[in-house]
Amino acid sequence: MKTEEETSFTVTEVLEWLERLALADGLLSDDEVVVIRKFADFAGIDADEIIGRMKDREKMTVQKVVAVSPNVIKGIEFENYVFNYLKKIERVNVISRSADYKLGMGRNMDERSLCPDFMVSQCVGKFRVKYWLECKYRSSMETAYLETQQIERFKDVQSAEGHPVFVLMGVGGTPDDPEDIFLMDLDEVVGSPIKELKNGKTVYTPLLEEMSECFIDVCDIDKCILKYFRIK
């Protein structure tokens, strides 16, 4: 058995080990990025260059995963679009994120993935509020709906956790740059008319007039949510 003095690793060896470990599942998580950055700072090397290289490898892996639905990929891209915006707001803190952003693989692995995409904490003056944020992307108004089963599950989460659930939906354009965005609290979605689709699924579909009242810019997400809590 080697003594502590005999055991040594180069920075390159440790970095290669961290990269293999982080990408073992083919994806680079937010927590893994934090670890890489800490090691890079400690070793005095460029963290952005390392992370950029790892993200390129991640993209190559994603392209090889043929079993993942294109709609799932679009949903992840829109979720990342929202997440990147939320991180820029000083008064907003993303407490947790659903495992679904890992190409949907967490759906059957992590109980947390049954919850909405984000648990968010927001501070305004002496007030601090917490809420769930569910992100959905739809290519057109005709497909702007949520399945009944998912709505009912979120209702249970809202009741059990005691924090409101908001649905943030991007419509049109691309997932990383939607043409329109609208925000509704869960109770408003549930109160909307129910439409029967050709495939027999019952879904909640907001009326276009109701949706138009909820259109926002992405930079207004936090302001609109605060109105729900009656905080100006």
C-alpha atoms as a printed R data frame, in Angstrom:
    type eleno elety resid chain resno       x      y       z
1   ATOM     1    CA   MET     A     1   0.000  0.000   0.000
2   ATOM     2    CA   LYS     A     2   1.400  3.393  -1.005
3   ATOM     3    CA   THR     A     3   2.041  6.017   1.632
4   ATOM     4    CA   GLU     A     4   0.596  9.525   1.366
5   ATOM     5    CA   GLU     A     5   4.003 10.811   0.205
6   ATOM     6    CA   GLU     A     6   4.164  8.205  -2.583
7   ATOM     7    CA   THR     A     7   0.669  8.940  -3.886
8   ATOM     8    CA   SER     A     8   0.442 11.955  -6.183
9   ATOM     9    CA   PHE     A     9  -1.584 13.055  -9.189
10  ATOM    10    CA   THR     A    10  -1.011 15.754 -11.759
11  ATOM    11    CA   VAL     A    11  -3.596 18.482 -12.368
12  ATOM    12    CA   THR     A    12  -4.289 16.946 -15.769
13  ATOM    13    CA   GLU     A    13  -4.953 13.518 -14.269
14  ATOM    14    CA   VAL     A    14  -7.360 14.907 -11.670
15  ATOM    15    CA   LEU     A    15  -9.109 17.005 -14.316
16  ATOM    16    CA   GLU     A    16  -9.549 14.008 -16.625
17  ATOM    17    CA   TRP     A    17 -10.982 12.007 -13.726
18  ATOM    18    CA   LEU     A    18 -13.443 14.807 -12.866
19  ATOM    19    CA   GLU     A    19 -14.544 15.062 -16.497
20  ATOM    20    CA   ARG     A    20 -15.148 11.324 -16.778
21  ATOM    21    CA   LEU     A    21 -17.089 11.344 -13.513
22  ATOM    22    CA   ALA     A    22 -19.193 14.385 -14.433
23  ATOM    23    CA   LEU     A    23 -20.099 13.011 -17.871
24  ATOM    24    CA   ALA     A    24 -20.622  9.432 -16.739
25  ATOM    25    CA   ASP     A    25 -24.358  9.832 -17.422
26  ATOM    26    CA   GLY     A    26 -23.690 11.833 -20.585
27  ATOM    27    CA   LEU     A    27 -24.835 15.127 -19.050
28  ATOM    28    CA   LEU     A    28 -23.225 17.983 -17.166
29  ATOM    29    CA   SER     A    29 -25.336 19.095 -14.191
30  ATOM    30    CA   ASP     A    30 -25.256 22.478 -12.458
31  ATOM    31    CA   ASP     A    31 -23.700 20.920  -9.339
32  ATOM    32    CA   GLU     A    32 -20.980 19.299 -11.439
33  ATOM    33    CA   VAL     A    33 -20.167 22.665 -13.034
34  ATOM    34    CA   VAL     A    34 -19.686 24.137  -9.555
35  ATOM    35    CA   VAL     A    35 -17.205 21.374  -8.644
36  ATOM    36    CA   ILE     A    36 -15.261 21.859 -11.875
37  ATOM    37    CA   ARG     A    37 -15.055 25.606 -11.301
38  ATOM    38    CA   LYS     A    38 -13.794 25.154  -7.734
39  ATOM    39    CA   PHE     A    39 -11.078 22.773  -8.873
40  ATOM    40    CA   ALA     A    40 -10.087 25.076 -11.755
41  ATOM    41    CA   ASP     A    41  -9.786 28.039  -9.381
42  ATOM    42    CA   PHE     A    42  -7.685 25.942  -7.007
43  ATOM    43    CA   ALA     A    43  -5.410 24.727  -9.811
44  ATOM    44    CA   GLY     A    44  -5.179 28.133 -11.470
45  ATOM    45    CA   ILE     A    45  -6.572 27.036 -14.826
46  ATOM    46    CA   ASP     A    46  -9.305 28.420 -17.104
47  ATOM    47    CA   ALA     A    47 -12.642 27.042 -15.859
48  ATOM    48    CA   ASP     A    48 -14.638 28.409 -18.818
49  ATOM    49    CA   GLU     A    49 -12.430 26.594 -21.307
50  ATOM    50    CA   ILE     A    50 -12.834 23.304 -19.448
51  ATOM    51    CA   ILE     A    51 -16.589 23.654 -19.044
52  ATOM    52    CA   GLY     A    52 -16.954 24.687 -22.681
53  ATOM    53    CA   ARG     A    53 -15.125 21.541 -23.778
54  ATOM    54    CA   MET     A    54 -17.322 19.403 -21.533
55  ATOM    55    CA   LYS     A    55 -20.496 21.022 -22.870
56  ATOM    56    CA   ASP     A    56 -19.359 20.207 -26.408
57  ATOM    57    CA   ARG     A    57 -18.964 16.574 -25.365
58  ATOM    58    CA   GLU     A    58 -22.383 16.731 -23.718
59  ATOM    59    CA   LYS     A    59 -23.995 17.971 -26.960
60  ATOM    60    CA   MET     A    60 -22.405 15.131 -28.903
61  ATOM    61    CA   THR     A    61 -23.849 12.677 -26.389
62  ATOM    62    CA   VAL     A    62 -27.314 14.239 -26.603
63  ATOM    63    CA   GLN     A    63 -27.270 13.913 -30.392
64  ATOM    64    CA   LYS     A    64 -26.601 10.187 -30.056
65  ATOM    65    CA   VAL     A    65 -29.567  9.616 -27.718
66  ATOM    66    CA   VAL     A    66 -32.161  8.647 -30.304
67  ATOM    67    CA   ALA     A    67 -34.700  7.403 -27.761
68  ATOM    68    CA   VAL     A    68 -35.417 10.927 -26.488
69  ATOM    69    CA   SER     A    69 -38.419 12.646 -28.042
70  ATOM    70    CA   PRO     A    70 -37.729 15.940 -29.895
71  ATOM    71    CA   ASN     A    71 -40.475 17.484 -27.765
72  ATOM    72    CA   VAL     A    72 -38.531 16.569 -24.625
73  ATOM    73    CA   ILE     A    73 -35.443 18.268 -26.039
74  ATOM    74    CA   LYS     A    74 -37.496 21.403 -26.832
75  ATOM    75    CA   GLY     A    75 -38.879 21.430 -23.314
76  ATOM    76    CA   ILE     A    76 -35.385 21.219 -21.830
77  ATOM    77    CA   GLU     A    77 -34.169 24.063 -24.058
78  ATOM    78    CA   PHE     A    78 -37.044 26.317 -22.936
79  ATOM    79    CA   GLU     A    79 -36.469 25.362 -19.305
80  ATOM    80    CA   ASN     A    80 -32.787 26.308 -19.661
81  ATOM    81    CA   TYR     A    81 -33.854 29.601 -21.254
82  ATOM    82    CA   VAL     A    82 -35.963 30.424 -18.193
83  ATOM    83    CA   PHE     A    83 -33.351 29.125 -15.741
84  ATOM    84    CA   ASN     A    84 -30.613 31.300 -17.228
85  ATOM    85    CA   TYR     A    85 -32.852 34.347 -16.870
86  ATOM    86    CA   LEU     A    86 -33.804 33.583 -13.267
87  ATOM    87    CA   LYS     A    87 -30.126 33.295 -12.303
88  ATOM    88    CA   LYS     A    88 -29.591 36.915 -13.371
89  ATOM    89    CA   ILE     A    89 -32.143 38.303 -10.884
90  ATOM    90    CA   GLU     A    90 -30.433 39.116  -7.590
91  ATOM    91    CA   ARG     A    91 -33.634 38.914  -5.542
92  ATOM    92    CA   VAL     A    92 -34.534 35.469  -6.951
93  ATOM    93    CA   ASN     A    93 -33.000 32.190  -5.828
94  ATOM    94    CA   VAL     A    94 -33.695 28.863  -7.563
95  ATOM    95    CA   ILE     A    95 -33.863 26.461  -4.613
96  ATOM    96    CA   SER     A    96 -34.263 23.257  -6.599
97  ATOM    97    CA   ARG     A    97 -34.680 21.971 -10.127
98  ATOM    98    CA   SER     A    98 -36.504 18.885 -11.329
99  ATOM    99    CA   ALA     A    99 -34.426 15.952 -12.557
100 ATOM   100    CA   ASP     A   100 -36.398 16.041 -15.813
101 ATOM   101    CA   TYR     A   101 -33.905 18.450 -17.343
102 ATOM   102    CA   LYS     A   102 -31.536 15.494 -17.717
103 ATOM   103    CA   LEU     A   103 -33.271 14.444 -20.920
104 ATOM   104    CA   GLY     A   104 -36.299 13.220 -19.002
105 ATOM   105    CA   MET     A   105 -34.295 10.399 -17.447
106 ATOM   106    CA   GLY     A   106 -35.095 11.545 -13.935
107 ATOM   107    CA   ARG     A   107 -38.809 11.045 -14.522
108 ATOM   108    CA   ASN     A   108 -38.725  7.472 -13.272
109 ATOM   109    CA   MET     A   109 -35.708  7.813 -11.001
110 ATOM   110    CA   ASP     A   110 -36.330 10.786  -8.754
111 ATOM   111    CA   GLU     A   111 -39.475 11.598  -6.804
112 ATOM   112    CA   ARG     A   112 -38.501 15.278  -7.109
113 ATOM   113    CA   SER     A   113 -39.107 15.013 -10.865
114 ATOM   114    CA   LEU     A   114 -42.838 14.631 -10.180
115 ATOM   115    CA   CYS     A   115 -42.867 18.241  -8.961
116 ATOM   116    CA   PRO     A   116 -42.846 21.343 -11.180
117 ATOM   117    CA   ASP     A   117 -39.547 22.327 -12.801
118 ATOM   118    CA   PHE     A   118 -38.346 24.904 -10.278
119 ATOM   119    CA   MET     A   119 -38.832 25.775  -6.625
120 ATOM   120    CA   VAL     A   120 -38.085 29.500  -6.402
121 ATOM   121    CA   SER     A   121 -37.551 31.833  -3.471
122 ATOM   122    CA   GLN     A   122 -37.986 35.552  -4.074
123 ATOM   123    CA   CYS     A   123 -37.227 38.467  -1.780
124 ATOM   124    CA   VAL     A   124 -38.830 41.911  -1.986
125 ATOM   125    CA   GLY     A   125 -37.984 44.209   0.909
126 ATOM   126    CA   LYS     A   126 -38.906 42.397   4.106
127 ATOM   127    CA   PHE     A   127 -41.043 39.887   2.241
128 ATOM   128    CA   ARG     A   128 -39.808 36.494   1.062
129 ATOM   129    CA   VAL     A   129 -42.077 34.182  -0.896
130 ATOM   130    CA   LYS     A   130 -41.655 30.692  -2.320
131 ATOM   131    CA   TYR     A   131 -43.401 29.237  -5.330
132 ATOM   132    CA   TRP     A   132 -43.200 26.495  -7.940
133 ATOM   133    CA   LEU     A   133 -42.579 27.316 -11.584
134 ATOM   134    CA   GLU     A   134 -43.495 24.832 -14.334
135 ATOM   135    CA   CYS     A   135 -42.070 25.604 -17.786
136 ATOM   136    CA   LYS     A   136 -43.802 24.471 -20.969
137 ATOM   137    CA   TYR     A   137 -42.978 25.154 -24.599
138 ATOM   138    CA   ARG     A   138 -45.526 24.824 -27.382
139 ATOM   139    CA   SER     A   139 -44.948 25.467 -31.084
140 ATOM   140    CA   SER     A   140 -48.339 27.168 -31.580
141 ATOM   141    CA   MET     A   141 -51.467 28.329 -29.781
142 ATOM   142    CA   GLU     A   142 -53.307 25.244 -30.980
143 ATOM   143    CA   THR     A   143 -51.019 23.065 -28.875
144 ATOM   144    CA   ALA     A   144 -50.904 25.335 -25.815
145 ATOM   145    CA   TYR     A   145 -52.357 22.919 -23.280
146 ATOM   146    CA   LEU     A   146 -51.510 20.772 -20.259
147 ATOM   147    CA   GLU     A   147 -52.637 17.216 -19.695
148 ATOM   148    CA   THR     A   148 -55.191 16.700 -16.951
149 ATOM   149    CA   GLN     A   149 -53.024 14.152 -15.134
150 ATOM   150    CA   GLN     A   150 -50.166 16.609 -14.815
151 ATOM   151    CA   ILE     A   151 -52.442 19.412 -13.637
152 ATOM   152    CA   GLU     A   152 -53.931 17.161 -10.958
153 ATOM   153    CA   ARG     A   153 -50.446 16.123  -9.795
154 ATOM   154    CA   PHE     A   154 -49.398 19.748  -9.478
155 ATOM   155    CA   LYS     A   155 -52.571 20.500  -7.528
156 ATOM   156    CA   ASP     A   156 -51.532 17.820  -5.047
157 ATOM   157    CA   VAL     A   157 -48.036 19.321  -4.805
158 ATOM   158    CA   GLN     A   158 -49.475 22.796  -4.275
159 ATOM   159    CA   SER     A   159 -51.731 21.525  -1.506
160 ATOM   160    CA   ALA     A   160 -49.079 19.408   0.213
161 ATOM   161    CA   GLU     A   161 -46.239 21.945   0.018
162 ATOM   162    CA   GLY     A   162 -48.324 25.046   0.693
163 ATOM   163    CA   HIS     A   163 -46.684 26.995  -2.133
164 ATOM   164    CA   PRO     A   164 -48.495 28.129  -5.309
165 ATOM   165    CA   VAL     A   165 -47.681 26.656  -8.714
166 ATOM   166    CA   PHE     A   166 -47.269 28.920 -11.750
167 ATOM   167    CA   VAL     A   167 -47.248 27.689 -15.341
168 ATOM   168    CA   LEU     A   168 -44.888 29.598 -17.618
169 ATOM   169    CA   MET     A   169 -45.500 28.739 -21.272
170 ATOM   170    CA   GLY     A   170 -43.447 29.752 -24.282
171 ATOM   171    CA   VAL     A   171 -45.340 29.713 -27.591
172 ATOM   172    CA   GLY     A   172 -43.989 29.935 -31.141
173 ATOM   173    CA   GLY     A   173 -40.528 30.934 -32.240
174 ATOM   174    CA   THR     A   174 -37.909 28.554 -30.845
175 ATOM   175    CA   PRO     A   175 -37.561 27.054 -27.342
176 ATOM   176    CA   ASP     A   176 -34.542 29.255 -26.585
177 ATOM   177    CA   ASP     A   177 -36.237 32.345 -28.057
178 ATOM   178    CA   PRO     A   178 -40.048 31.959 -27.948
179 ATOM   179    CA   GLU     A   179 -42.257 34.402 -29.805
180 ATOM   180    CA   ASP     A   180 -44.705 34.790 -26.899
181 ATOM   181    CA   ILE     A   181 -44.645 33.921 -23.206
182 ATOM   182    CA   PHE     A   182 -47.602 33.796 -20.855
183 ATOM   183    CA   LEU     A   183 -47.814 33.114 -17.147
184 ATOM   184    CA   MET     A   184 -50.788 31.696 -15.258
185 ATOM   185    CA   ASP     A   185 -51.186 30.422 -11.736
186 ATOM   186    CA   LEU     A   186 -52.402 26.848 -11.491
187 ATOM   187    CA   ASP     A   187 -55.893 27.755 -10.327
188 ATOM   188    CA   GLU     A   188 -56.440 29.827 -13.472
189 ATOM   189    CA   VAL     A   189 -55.327 26.944 -15.671
190 ATOM   190    CA   VAL     A   190 -57.655 24.524 -13.926
191 ATOM   191    CA   GLY     A   191 -60.513 26.991 -14.263
192 ATOM   192    CA   SER     A   192 -60.169 27.076 -18.029
193 ATOM   193    CA   PRO     A   193 -62.423 25.150 -20.439
194 ATOM   194    CA   ILE     A   194 -61.666 21.480 -21.096
195 ATOM   195    CA   LYS     A   195 -61.135 20.292 -24.640
196 ATOM   196    CA   GLU     A   196 -61.288 16.762 -26.011
197 ATOM   197    CA   LEU     A   197 -58.468 15.936 -28.405
198 ATOM   198    CA   LYS     A   198 -58.710 13.427 -31.228
199 ATOM   199    CA   ASN     A   199 -56.507 10.985 -29.349
200 ATOM   200    CA   GLY     A   200 -59.034 10.909 -26.533
201 ATOM   201    CA   LYS     A   201 -56.934 12.710 -23.935
202 ATOM   202    CA   THR     A   202 -58.644 15.348 -21.824
203 ATOM   203    CA   VAL     A   203 -56.575 18.503 -21.481
204 ATOM   204    CA   TYR     A   204 -56.935 21.935 -19.974
205 ATOM   205    CA   THR     A   205 -56.853 24.552 -22.741
206 ATOM   206    CA   PRO     A   206 -56.996 28.242 -21.769
207 ATOM   207    CA   LEU     A   207 -59.196 30.407 -23.992
208 ATOM   208    CA   LEU     A   208 -57.166 32.686 -26.249
209 ATOM   209    CA   GLU     A   209 -58.774 35.721 -24.626
210 ATOM   210    CA   GLU     A   210 -57.672 34.486 -21.210
211 ATOM   211    CA   MET     A   211 -54.182 33.762 -22.468
212 ATOM   212    CA   SER     A   212 -53.791 37.215 -24.018
213 ATOM   213    CA   GLU     A   213 -54.301 38.794 -20.609
214 ATOM   214    CA   CYS     A   214 -51.404 36.736 -19.299
215 ATOM   215    CA   PHE     A   215 -48.825 37.537 -22.001
216 ATOM   216    CA   ILE     A   216 -45.588 38.886 -20.516
217 ATOM   217    CA   ASP     A   217 -41.963 39.579 -21.353
218 ATOM   218    CA   VAL     A   218 -39.519 37.150 -19.774
219 ATOM   219    CA   CYS     A   219 -38.135 40.044 -17.701
220 ATOM   220    CA   ASP     A   220 -41.578 40.454 -16.085
221 ATOM   221    CA   ILE     A   221 -41.828 36.927 -14.673
222 ATOM   222    CA   ASP     A   222 -40.971 37.887 -11.107
223 ATOM   223    CA   LYS     A   223 -43.104 41.059 -11.158
224 ATOM   224    CA   CYS     A   224 -46.180 39.167 -12.331
225 ATOM   225    CA   ILE     A   225 -45.751 36.504  -9.679
226 ATOM   226    CA   LEU     A   226 -45.479 39.130  -6.959
227 ATOM   227    CA   LYS     A   227 -48.876 40.465  -7.992
228 ATOM   228    CA   TYR     A   228 -50.285 37.083  -7.003
229 ATOM   229    CA   PHE     A   229 -48.889 37.605  -3.502
230 ATOM   230    CA   ARG     A   230 -50.207 41.201  -3.552
231 ATOM   231    CA   ILE     A   231 -46.675 42.562  -3.192
232 ATOM   232    CA   LYS     A   232 -45.776 45.679  -5.194
